[in-house]
XYZ file of C-alpha atoms in Angstrom:
79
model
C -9.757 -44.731 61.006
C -11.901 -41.455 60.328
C -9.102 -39.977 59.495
C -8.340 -42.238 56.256
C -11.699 -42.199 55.888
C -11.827 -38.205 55.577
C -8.712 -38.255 53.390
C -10.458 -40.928 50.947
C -13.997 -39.048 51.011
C -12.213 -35.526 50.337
C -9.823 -37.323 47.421
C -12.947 -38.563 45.780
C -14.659 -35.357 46.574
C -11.680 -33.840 44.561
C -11.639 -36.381 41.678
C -15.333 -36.421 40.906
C -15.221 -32.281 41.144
C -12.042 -32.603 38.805
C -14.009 -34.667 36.314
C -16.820 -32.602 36.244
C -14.805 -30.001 34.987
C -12.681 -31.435 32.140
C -15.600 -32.771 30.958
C -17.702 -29.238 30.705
C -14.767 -27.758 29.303
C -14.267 -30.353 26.709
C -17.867 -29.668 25.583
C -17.740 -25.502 25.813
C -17.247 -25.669 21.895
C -20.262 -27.515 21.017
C -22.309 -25.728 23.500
C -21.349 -22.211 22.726
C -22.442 -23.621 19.280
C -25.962 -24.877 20.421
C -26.692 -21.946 21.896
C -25.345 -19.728 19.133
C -27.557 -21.585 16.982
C -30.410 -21.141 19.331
C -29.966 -16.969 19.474
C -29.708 -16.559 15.670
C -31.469 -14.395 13.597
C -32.489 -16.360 10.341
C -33.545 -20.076 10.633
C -30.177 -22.763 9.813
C -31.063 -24.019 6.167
C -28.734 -26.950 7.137
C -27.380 -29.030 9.928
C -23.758 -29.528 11.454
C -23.557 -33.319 11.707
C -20.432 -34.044 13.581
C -18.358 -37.704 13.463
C -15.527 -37.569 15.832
C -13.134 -35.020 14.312
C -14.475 -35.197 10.750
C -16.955 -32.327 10.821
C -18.534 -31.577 7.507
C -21.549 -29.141 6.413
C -25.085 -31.190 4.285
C -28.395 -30.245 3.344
C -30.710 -30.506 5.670
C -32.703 -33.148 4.256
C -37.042 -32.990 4.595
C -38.376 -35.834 5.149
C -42.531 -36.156 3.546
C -44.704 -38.709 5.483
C -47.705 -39.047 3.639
C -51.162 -39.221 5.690
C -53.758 -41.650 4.394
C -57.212 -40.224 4.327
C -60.502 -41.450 6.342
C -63.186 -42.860 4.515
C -65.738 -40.712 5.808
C -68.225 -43.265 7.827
C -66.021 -45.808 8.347
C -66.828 -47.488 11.496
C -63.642 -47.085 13.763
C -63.421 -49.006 17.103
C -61.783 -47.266 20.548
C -58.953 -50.032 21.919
C-alpha cells in the first residue's frame, strides 16, 4: 500500500512540477516585456493592451478627476 501510495505522491509531484513549468514558459513573452518596460530609458507614452491574440498599440489615455474645494470654515464632523 505505501508503495502505490509513493508512486501516486511522486506522479503528482511530477504533474504539478510539469505544470508549473508550461505555464512560466507560456508567460516568458509577456514578462520579458514587463520587465523590459520596467528597465527603459524614456517613460512609455502609451500602453500595450493585449486581447487574446489581437494585440494592438493606443494612446494612453489621462484621465482628469476634478477636486472640489473646501469652503474655508465649514464645520466638518470626524465619523
Amino acid at each position: 500500500m505505501t508503495i502505490v501510495a509513493s508512486l501516486l505522491f511522486l506522479t503528482a509531484l511530477g504533474l504539478s512540477v510539469g505544470a508549473i513549468f508550461l505555464t512560466v514558459r507560456n508567460a516568458m513573452p509577456r514578462i520579458r516585456e514587463v520587465v523590459a518596460m520596467e528597465f527603459a530609458g524614456k517613460v512609455a507614452r502609451e500602453r500595450r493592451i493585449t486581447c487574446g491574440e489581437m494585440r494592438r498599440r493606443t494612446p494612453a489615455t489621462i484621465i482628469a478627476f476634478p477636486v472640489a474645494g473646501r469652503a474655508i470654515g465649514e464645520m466638518r464632523l470626524a465619523a
